[in-house]
CSV table of C-alpha atoms (C1' of nucleotides) in Angstrom, one decimal:
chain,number,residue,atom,x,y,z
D,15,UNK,CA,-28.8,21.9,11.6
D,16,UNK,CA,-29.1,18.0,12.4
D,17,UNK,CA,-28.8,17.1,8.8
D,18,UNK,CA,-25.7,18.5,8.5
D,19,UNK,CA,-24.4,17.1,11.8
D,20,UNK,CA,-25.3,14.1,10.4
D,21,UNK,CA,-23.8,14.6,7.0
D,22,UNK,CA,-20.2,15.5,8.9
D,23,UNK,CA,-20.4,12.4,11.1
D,24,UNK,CA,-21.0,10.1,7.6
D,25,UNK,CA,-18.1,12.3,5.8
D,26,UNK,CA,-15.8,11.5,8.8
D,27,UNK,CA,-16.7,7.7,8.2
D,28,UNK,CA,-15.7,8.1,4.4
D,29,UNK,CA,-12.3,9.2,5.5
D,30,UNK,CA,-11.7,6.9,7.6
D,31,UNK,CA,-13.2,3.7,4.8
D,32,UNK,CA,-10.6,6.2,2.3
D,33,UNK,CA,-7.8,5.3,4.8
D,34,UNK,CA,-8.3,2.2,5.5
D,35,UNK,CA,-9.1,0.9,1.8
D,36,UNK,CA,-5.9,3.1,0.6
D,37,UNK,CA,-3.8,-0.1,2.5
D,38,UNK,CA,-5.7,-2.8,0.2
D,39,UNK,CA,-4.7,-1.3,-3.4
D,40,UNK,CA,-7.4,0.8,-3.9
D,41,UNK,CA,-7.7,4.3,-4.0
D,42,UNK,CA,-8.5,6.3,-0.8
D,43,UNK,CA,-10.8,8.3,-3.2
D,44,UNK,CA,-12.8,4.9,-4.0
D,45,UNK,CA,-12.9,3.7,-0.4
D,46,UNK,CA,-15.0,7.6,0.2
D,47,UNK,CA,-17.3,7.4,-2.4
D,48,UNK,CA,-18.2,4.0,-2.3
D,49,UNK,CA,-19.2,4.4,1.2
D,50,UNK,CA,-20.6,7.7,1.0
D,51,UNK,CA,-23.5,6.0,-2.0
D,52,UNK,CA,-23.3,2.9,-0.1
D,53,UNK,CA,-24.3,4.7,3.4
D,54,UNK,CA,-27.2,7.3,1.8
D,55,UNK,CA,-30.5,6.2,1.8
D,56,UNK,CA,-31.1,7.5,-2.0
D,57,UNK,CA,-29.2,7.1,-5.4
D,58,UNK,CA,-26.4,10.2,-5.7
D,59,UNK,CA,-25.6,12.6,-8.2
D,60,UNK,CA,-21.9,13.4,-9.3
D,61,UNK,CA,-22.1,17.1,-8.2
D,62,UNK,CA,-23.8,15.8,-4.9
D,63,UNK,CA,-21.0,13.7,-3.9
D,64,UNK,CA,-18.4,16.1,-4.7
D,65,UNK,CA,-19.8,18.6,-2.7
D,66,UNK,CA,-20.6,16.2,0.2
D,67,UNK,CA,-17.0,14.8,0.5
D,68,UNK,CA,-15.7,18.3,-0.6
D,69,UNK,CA,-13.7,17.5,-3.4
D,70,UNK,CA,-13.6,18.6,-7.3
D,71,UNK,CA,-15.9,17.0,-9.7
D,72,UNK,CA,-13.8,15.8,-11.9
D,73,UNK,CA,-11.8,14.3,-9.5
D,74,UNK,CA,-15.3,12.2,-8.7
D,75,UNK,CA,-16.0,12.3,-12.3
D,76,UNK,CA,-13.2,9.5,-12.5
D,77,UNK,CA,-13.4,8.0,-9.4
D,78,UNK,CA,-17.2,6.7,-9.7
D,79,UNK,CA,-16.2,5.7,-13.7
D,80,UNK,CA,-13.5,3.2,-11.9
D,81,UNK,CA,-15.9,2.1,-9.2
D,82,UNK,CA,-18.4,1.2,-11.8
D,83,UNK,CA,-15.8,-0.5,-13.8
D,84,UNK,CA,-15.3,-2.4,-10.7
D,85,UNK,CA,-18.8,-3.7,-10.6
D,86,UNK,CA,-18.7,-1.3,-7.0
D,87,UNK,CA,-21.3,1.4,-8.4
D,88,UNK,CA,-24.5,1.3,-10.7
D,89,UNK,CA,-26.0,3.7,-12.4
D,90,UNK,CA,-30.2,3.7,-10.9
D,91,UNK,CA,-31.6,4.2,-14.6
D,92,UNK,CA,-30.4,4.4,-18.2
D,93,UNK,CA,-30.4,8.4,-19.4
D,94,UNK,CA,-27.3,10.4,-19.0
D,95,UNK,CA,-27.5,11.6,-15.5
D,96,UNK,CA,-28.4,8.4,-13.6
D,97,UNK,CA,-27.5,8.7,-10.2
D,98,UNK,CA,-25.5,6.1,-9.0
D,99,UNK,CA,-26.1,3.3,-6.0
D,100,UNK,CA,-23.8,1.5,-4.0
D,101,UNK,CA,-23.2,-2.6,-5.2
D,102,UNK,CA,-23.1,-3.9,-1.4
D,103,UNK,CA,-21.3,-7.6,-2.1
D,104,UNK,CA,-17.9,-6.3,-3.0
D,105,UNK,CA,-16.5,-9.7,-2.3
D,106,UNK,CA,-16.1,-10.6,-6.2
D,107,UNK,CA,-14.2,-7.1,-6.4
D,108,UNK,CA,-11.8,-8.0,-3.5
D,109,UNK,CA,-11.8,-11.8,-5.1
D,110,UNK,CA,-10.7,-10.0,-8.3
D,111,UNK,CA,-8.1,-7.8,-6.8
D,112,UNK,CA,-6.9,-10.9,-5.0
D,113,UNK,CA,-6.4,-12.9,-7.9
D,114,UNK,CA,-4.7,-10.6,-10.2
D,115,UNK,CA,-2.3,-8.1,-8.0
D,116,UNK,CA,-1.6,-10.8,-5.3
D,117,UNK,CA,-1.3,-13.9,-7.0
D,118,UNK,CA,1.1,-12.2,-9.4
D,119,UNK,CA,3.6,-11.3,-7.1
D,120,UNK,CA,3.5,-14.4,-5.5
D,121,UNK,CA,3.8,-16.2,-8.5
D,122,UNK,CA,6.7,-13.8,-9.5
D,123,UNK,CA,8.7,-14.6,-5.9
D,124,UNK,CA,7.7,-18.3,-6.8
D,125,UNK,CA,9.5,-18.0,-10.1
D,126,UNK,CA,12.8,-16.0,-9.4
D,127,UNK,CA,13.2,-18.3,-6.5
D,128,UNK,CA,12.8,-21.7,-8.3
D,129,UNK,CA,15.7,-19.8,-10.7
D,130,UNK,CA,18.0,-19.1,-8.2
D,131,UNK,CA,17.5,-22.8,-6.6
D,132,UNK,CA,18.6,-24.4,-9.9
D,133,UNK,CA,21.1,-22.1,-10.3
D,134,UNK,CA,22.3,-22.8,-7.0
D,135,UNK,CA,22.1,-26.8,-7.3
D,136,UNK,CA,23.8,-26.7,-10.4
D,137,UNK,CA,26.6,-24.8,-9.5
D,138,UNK,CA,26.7,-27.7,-6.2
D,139,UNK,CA,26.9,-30.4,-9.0
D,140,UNK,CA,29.8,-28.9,-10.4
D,141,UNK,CA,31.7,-28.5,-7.4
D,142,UNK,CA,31.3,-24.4,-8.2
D,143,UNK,CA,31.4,-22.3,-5.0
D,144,UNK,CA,27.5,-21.9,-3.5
D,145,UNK,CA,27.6,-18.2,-1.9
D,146,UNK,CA,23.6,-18.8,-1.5
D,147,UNK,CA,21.8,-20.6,1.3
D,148,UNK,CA,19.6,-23.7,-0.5
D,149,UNK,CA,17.6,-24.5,2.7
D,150,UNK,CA,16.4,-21.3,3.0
D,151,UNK,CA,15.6,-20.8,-0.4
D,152,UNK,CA,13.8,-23.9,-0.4
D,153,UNK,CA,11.9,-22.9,2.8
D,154,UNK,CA,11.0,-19.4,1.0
D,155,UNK,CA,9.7,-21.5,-1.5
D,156,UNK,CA,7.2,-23.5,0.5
D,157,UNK,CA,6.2,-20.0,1.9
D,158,UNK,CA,5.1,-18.7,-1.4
D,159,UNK,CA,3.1,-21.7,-2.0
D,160,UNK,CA,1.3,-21.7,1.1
D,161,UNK,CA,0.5,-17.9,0.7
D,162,UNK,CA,-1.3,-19.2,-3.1
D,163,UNK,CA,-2.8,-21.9,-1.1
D,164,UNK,CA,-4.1,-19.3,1.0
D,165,UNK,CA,-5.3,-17.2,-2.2
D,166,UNK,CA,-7.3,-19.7,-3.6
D,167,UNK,CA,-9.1,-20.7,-1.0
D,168,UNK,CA,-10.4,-17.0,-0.6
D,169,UNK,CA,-10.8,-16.5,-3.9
D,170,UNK,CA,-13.0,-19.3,-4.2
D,171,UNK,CA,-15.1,-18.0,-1.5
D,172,UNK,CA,-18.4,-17.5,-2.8
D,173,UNK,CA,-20.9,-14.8,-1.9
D,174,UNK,CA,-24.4,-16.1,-1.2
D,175,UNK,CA,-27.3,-15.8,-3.8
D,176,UNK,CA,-30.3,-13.5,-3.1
D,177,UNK,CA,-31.7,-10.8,-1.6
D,178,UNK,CA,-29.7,-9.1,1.3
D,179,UNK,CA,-26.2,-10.8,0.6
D,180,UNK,CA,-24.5,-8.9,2.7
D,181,UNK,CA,-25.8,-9.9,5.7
D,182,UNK,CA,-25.6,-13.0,4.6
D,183,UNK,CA,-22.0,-12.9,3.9
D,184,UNK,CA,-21.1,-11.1,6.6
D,185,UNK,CA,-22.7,-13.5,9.0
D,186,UNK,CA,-20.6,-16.6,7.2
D,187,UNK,CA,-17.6,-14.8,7.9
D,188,UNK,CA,-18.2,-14.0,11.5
D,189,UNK,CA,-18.6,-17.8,11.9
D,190,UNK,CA,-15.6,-18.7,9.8
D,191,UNK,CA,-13.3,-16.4,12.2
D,192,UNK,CA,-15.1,-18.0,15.3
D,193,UNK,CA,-14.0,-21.4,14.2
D,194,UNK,CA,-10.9,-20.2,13.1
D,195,UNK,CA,-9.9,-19.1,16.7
D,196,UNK,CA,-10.4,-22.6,18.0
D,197,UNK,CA,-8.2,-24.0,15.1
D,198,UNK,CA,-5.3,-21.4,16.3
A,22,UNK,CA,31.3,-16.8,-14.0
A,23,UNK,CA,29.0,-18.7,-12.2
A,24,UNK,CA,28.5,-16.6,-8.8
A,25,UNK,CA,28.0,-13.6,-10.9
A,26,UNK,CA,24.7,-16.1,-12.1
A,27,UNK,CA,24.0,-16.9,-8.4
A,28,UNK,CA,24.1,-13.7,-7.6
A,29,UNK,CA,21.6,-12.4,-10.2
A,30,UNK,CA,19.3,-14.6,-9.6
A,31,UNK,CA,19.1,-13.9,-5.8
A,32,UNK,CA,19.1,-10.2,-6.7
A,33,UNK,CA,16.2,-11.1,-8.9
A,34,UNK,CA,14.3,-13.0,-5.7
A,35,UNK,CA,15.3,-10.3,-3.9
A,36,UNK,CA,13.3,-7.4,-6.2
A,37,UNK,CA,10.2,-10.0,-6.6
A,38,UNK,CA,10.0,-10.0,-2.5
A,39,UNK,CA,10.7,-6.1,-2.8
A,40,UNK,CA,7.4,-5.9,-4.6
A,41,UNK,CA,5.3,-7.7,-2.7
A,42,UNK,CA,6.2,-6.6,0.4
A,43,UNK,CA,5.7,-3.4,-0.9
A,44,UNK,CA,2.1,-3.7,-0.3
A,45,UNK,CA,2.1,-4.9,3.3
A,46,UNK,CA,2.9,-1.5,4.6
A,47,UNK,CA,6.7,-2.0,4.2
A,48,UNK,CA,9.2,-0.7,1.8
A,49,UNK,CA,10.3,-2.6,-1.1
A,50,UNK,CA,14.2,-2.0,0.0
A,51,UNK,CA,13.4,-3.8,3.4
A,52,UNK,CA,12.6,-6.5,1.9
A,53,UNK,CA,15.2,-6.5,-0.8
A,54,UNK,CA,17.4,-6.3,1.9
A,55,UNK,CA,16.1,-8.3,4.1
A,56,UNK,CA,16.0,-11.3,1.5
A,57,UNK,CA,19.7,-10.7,0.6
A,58,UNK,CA,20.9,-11.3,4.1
A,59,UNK,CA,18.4,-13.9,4.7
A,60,UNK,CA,19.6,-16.3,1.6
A,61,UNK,CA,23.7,-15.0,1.6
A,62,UNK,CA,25.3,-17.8,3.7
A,63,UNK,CA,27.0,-15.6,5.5
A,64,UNK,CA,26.8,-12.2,7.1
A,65,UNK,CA,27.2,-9.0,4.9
A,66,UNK,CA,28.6,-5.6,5.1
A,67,UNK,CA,26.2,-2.5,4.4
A,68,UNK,CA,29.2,-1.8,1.6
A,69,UNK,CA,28.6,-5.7,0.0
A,70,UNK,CA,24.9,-5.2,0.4
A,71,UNK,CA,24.5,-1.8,-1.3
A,72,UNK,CA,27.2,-3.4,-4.5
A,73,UNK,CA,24.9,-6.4,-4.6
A,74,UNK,CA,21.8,-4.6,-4.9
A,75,UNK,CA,23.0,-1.8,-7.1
A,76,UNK,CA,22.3,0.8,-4.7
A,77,UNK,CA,24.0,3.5,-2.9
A,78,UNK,CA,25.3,2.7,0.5
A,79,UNK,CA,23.0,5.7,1.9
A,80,UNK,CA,20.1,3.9,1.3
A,81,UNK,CA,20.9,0.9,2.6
A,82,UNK,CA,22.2,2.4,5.9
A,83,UNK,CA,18.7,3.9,6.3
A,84,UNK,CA,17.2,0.5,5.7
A,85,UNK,CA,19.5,-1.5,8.1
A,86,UNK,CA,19.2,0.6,10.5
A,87,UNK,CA,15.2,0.3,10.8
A,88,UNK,CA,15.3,-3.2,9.8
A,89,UNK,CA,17.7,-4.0,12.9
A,90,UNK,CA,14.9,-1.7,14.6
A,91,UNK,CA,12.0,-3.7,13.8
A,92,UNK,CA,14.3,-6.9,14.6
A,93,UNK,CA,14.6,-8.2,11.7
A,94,UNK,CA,18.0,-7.8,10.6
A,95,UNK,CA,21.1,-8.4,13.7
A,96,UNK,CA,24.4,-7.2,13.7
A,97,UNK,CA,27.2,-10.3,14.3
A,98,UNK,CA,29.5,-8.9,16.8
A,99,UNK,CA,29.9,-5.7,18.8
A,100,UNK,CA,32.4,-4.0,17.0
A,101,UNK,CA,31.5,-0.7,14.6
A,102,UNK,CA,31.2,-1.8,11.3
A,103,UNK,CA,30.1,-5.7,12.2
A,104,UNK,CA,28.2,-7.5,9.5
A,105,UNK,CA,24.5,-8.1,9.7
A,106,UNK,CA,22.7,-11.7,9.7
A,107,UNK,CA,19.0,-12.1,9.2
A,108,UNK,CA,16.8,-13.0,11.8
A,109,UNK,CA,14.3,-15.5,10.6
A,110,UNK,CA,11.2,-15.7,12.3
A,111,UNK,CA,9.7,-12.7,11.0
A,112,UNK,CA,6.3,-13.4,12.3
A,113,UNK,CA,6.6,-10.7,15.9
A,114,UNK,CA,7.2,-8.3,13.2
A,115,UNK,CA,4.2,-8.7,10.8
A,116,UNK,CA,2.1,-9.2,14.0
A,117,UNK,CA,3.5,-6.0,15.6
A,118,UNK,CA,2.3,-4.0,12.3
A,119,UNK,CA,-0.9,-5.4,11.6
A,120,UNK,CA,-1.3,-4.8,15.5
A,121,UNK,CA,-0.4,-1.0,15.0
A,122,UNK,CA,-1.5,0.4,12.1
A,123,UNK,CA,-4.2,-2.1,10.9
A,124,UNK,CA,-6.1,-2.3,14.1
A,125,UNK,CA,-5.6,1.4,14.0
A,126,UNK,CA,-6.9,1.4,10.5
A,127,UNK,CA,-10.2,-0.7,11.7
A,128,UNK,CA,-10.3,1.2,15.0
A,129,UNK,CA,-10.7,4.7,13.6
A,130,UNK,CA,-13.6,3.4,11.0
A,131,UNK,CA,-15.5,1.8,14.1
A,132,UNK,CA,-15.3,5.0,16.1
A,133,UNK,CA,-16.3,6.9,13.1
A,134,UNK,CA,-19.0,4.7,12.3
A,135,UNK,CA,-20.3,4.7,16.1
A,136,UNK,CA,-21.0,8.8,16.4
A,137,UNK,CA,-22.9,8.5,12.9
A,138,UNK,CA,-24.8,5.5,14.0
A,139,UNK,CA,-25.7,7.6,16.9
A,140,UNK,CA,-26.1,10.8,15.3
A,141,UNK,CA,-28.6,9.3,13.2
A,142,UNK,CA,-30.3,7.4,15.7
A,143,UNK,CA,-30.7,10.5,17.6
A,144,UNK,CA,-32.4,12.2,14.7
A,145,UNK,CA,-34.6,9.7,14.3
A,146,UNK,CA,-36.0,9.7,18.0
A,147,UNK,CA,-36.6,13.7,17.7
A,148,UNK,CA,-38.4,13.1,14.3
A,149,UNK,CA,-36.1,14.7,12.2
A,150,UNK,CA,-35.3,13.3,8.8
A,151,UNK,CA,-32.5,10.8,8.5
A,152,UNK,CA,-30.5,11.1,5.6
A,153,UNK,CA,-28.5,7.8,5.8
A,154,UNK,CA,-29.3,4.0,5.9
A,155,UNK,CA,-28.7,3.0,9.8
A,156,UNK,CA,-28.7,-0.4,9.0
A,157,UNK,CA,-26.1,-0.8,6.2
A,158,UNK,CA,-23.5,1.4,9.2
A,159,UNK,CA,-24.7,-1.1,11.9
A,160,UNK,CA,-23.2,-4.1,9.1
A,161,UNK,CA,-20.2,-1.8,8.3
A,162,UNK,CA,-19.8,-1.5,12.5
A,163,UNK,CA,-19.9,-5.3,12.7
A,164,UNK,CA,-17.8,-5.9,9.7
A,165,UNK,CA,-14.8,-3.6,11.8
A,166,UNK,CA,-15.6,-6.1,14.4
A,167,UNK,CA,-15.2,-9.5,12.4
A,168,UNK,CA,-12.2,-7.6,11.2
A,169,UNK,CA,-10.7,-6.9,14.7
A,170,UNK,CA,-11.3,-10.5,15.9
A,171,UNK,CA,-9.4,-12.1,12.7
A,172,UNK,CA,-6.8,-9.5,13.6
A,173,UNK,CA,-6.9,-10.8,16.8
A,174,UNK,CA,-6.5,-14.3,16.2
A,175,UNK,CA,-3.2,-13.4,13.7
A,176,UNK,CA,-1.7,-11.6,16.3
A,177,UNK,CA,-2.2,-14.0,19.0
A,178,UNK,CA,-0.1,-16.9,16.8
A,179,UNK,CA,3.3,-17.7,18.4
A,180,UNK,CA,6.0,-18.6,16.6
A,181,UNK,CA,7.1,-22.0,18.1
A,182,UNK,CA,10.2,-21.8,20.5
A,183,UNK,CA,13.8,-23.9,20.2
A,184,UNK,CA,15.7,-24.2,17.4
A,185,UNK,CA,14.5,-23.8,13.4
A,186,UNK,CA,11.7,-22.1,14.7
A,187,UNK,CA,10.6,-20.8,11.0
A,188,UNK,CA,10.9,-24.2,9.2
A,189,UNK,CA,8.2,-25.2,12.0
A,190,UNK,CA,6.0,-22.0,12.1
A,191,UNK,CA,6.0,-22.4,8.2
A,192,UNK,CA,4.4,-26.4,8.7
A,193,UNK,CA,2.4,-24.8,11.1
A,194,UNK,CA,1.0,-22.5,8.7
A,195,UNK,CA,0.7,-25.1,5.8
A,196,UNK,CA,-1.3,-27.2,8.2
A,197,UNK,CA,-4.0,-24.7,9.1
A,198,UNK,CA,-4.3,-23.4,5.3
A,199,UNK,CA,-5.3,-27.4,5.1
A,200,UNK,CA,-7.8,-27.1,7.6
A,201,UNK,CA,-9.5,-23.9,6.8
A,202,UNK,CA,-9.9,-25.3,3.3
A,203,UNK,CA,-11.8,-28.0,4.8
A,204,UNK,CA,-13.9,-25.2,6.8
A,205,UNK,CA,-14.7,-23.2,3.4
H,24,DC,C1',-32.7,28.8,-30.0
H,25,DA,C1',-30.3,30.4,-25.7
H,26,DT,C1',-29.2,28.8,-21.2
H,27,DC,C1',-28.3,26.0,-17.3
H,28,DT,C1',-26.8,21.9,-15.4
H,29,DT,C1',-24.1,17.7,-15.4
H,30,DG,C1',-20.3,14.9,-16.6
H,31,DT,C1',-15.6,14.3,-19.1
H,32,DT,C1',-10.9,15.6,-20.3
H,33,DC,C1',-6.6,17.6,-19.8
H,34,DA,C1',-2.7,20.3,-18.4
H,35,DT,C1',-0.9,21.5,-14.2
H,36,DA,C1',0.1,22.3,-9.3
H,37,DG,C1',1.4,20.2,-4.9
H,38,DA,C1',2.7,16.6,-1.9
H,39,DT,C1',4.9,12.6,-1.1
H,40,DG,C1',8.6,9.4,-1.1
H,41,DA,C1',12.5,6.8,-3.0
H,42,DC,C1',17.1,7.4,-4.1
H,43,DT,C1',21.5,9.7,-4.8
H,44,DG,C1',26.0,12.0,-4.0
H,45,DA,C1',28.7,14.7,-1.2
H,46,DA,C1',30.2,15.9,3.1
H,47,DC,C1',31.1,14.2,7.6
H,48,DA,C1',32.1,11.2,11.7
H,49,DA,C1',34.1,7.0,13.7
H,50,DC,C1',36.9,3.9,13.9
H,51,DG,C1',41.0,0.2,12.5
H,52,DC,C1',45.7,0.0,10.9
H,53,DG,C1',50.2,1.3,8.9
T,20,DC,C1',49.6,10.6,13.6
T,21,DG,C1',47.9,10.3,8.7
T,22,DC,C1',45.2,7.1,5.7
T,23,DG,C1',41.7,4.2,4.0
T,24,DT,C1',37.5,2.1,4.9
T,25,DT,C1',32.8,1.9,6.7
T,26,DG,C1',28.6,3.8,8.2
T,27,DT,C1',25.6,8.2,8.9
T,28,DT,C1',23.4,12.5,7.7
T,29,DC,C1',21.4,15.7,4.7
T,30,DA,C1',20.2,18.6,0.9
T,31,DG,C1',18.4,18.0,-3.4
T,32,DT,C1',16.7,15.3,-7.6
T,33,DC,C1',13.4,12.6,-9.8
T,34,DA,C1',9.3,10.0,-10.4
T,35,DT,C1',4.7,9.2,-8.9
T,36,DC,C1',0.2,10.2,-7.5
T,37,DT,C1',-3.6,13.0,-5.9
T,38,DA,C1',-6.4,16.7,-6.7
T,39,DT,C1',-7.7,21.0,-9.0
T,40,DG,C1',-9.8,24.2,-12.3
T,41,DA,C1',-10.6,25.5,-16.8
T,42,DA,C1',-12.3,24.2,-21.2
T,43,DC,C1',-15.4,21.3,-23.5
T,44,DA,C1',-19.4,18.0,-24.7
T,45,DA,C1',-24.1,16.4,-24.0
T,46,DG,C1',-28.4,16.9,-22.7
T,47,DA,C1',-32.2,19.0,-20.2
T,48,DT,C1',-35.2,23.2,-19.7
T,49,DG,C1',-37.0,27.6,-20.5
DNA sequence: CATCTTGTTCATAGATGACTGAACAACGCG
DNA sequence: CGCGTTGTTCAGTCATCTATGAACAAGATG
């Protein structure tokens, strides 16, 4: 049947989002559900998208409760068994991920280094042995600050307002990388 | 003493660059390891390395032996058991993964998303119903594109020839986070 | 009210991956 | 040639994470 040719064709598309998304912190589950709702035309059940991606209920059950924690998913309607639609600007999400996970270790290389500098420079002061390279430390450092330089910058990027902001969004960025290959 | 405080500090920045290089596809002993060689002044034993990090000497033979793979780690001298010495300019390897598995990543999503775009297409000339939203897949298929030309681009930067090559690749760097937050 | 469907919770199975320790091999050195 | 040191290999342990199915709760529907 064509429907269900072109139900296996999305499915295969979910696996692949599940894969790619499973590199960024998420879950590969999220990355398969998110673009399962995201890709059908109408608002989904629960039960329909475990049975689509053909996987256990409750293993959706938590999976869509995440993604709407994430501001990913909304449910279409306010009694029990809303189905669920896909948010399409998952920029603040990423922004969000960014800004907590990323900027943490960073700012936790940023900190053990700056310890380990002072430790080192002090022990140069007192004429102490200095089994540690300084330079490189010091280089390391000025690495970890341009990676949070980095960070802000795209955590500040905004998403446009109104209606399809996707498009939108995705258009800015395709712009932004076109410029960015003459700066390189 | 006061290299026991060195040390622990280093093996400190050493765990903090573990964890975040966790999440860029390595493992977090690479970099651990990596980091240890790259700030000791001078070249380490697998035996020195494994004491220093609290590890056993197993593991770290494991890890030397794909960090020397990947080029990132070089043994000083010819002999069996010489010591290792970082290499510094790590850049060839970070563009050499994000060239393999990310751009496989982004590749299989845009195959993926290609037979469904079609499949549905094809429904939709032969009047059959189409269950999913073509134009959300053709922005998904052009967002794998924007995402393949930024990969591109990352791949494409040299590291600058000669002599401290990473102190200059890091200013480099620092200079086009500048501009691109001009761009922004 | 009884029943059916839908979503949630939980204990558990299964897979994966990091890490260890012991056994082993390859030297350098007395 | 033994002997000690260093690196390698491998089986097995331990922790972690994904996913399941059964039991349960909350409505809908008859």
């Amino acid at each position: 049947m064509a429907a269900d040719r072109q139900t296996r064709r999305v499915v295969q598309v979910c696996e692949a989002a599940g894969r790619f998304i499973e590199y960024w912190g998420f879950k590969a589950i999220h990355g398969r559900v998110w673009t399962l709702v995201a890709l059908r035309a109408v608002p989904l059940s629960q039960t329909e998208i475990a049975q689509t991606l053909g996987v256990s209920r409750s293993l959706i059950s938590g999976a869509v409760a995440e993604l709407v924690d994430y501001g990913l998913l909304r449910p279409v309607g306010t009694h029990r068994n809303a189905p669920y639609e896909a948010v399409m600007d998952f920029w603040p999400t990423i922004a969000d991920v960014l800004r907590t996970r990323e900027w943490m270790l960073l700012e936790g290389a940023r900190v053990a280094l700056e310890g380990a500098i002072d430790e080192a420079e002090y022990a140069q002061v007192t004429g102490e042995p200095v089994l540690f390279d300084v330079e490189r430390m010091k280089l390391l450092l000025a690495l970890t600050e341009v990676g949070q330089s980095l960070l802000r910058i795209l955590i500040g990027m905004r998403m446009p307002r109104g209606g399809e902001r996707f498009a939108t969004w995705l258009k800015n960025a395709s712009g932004l990388v076109g410029k960015l290959r003459r700066l390189v």
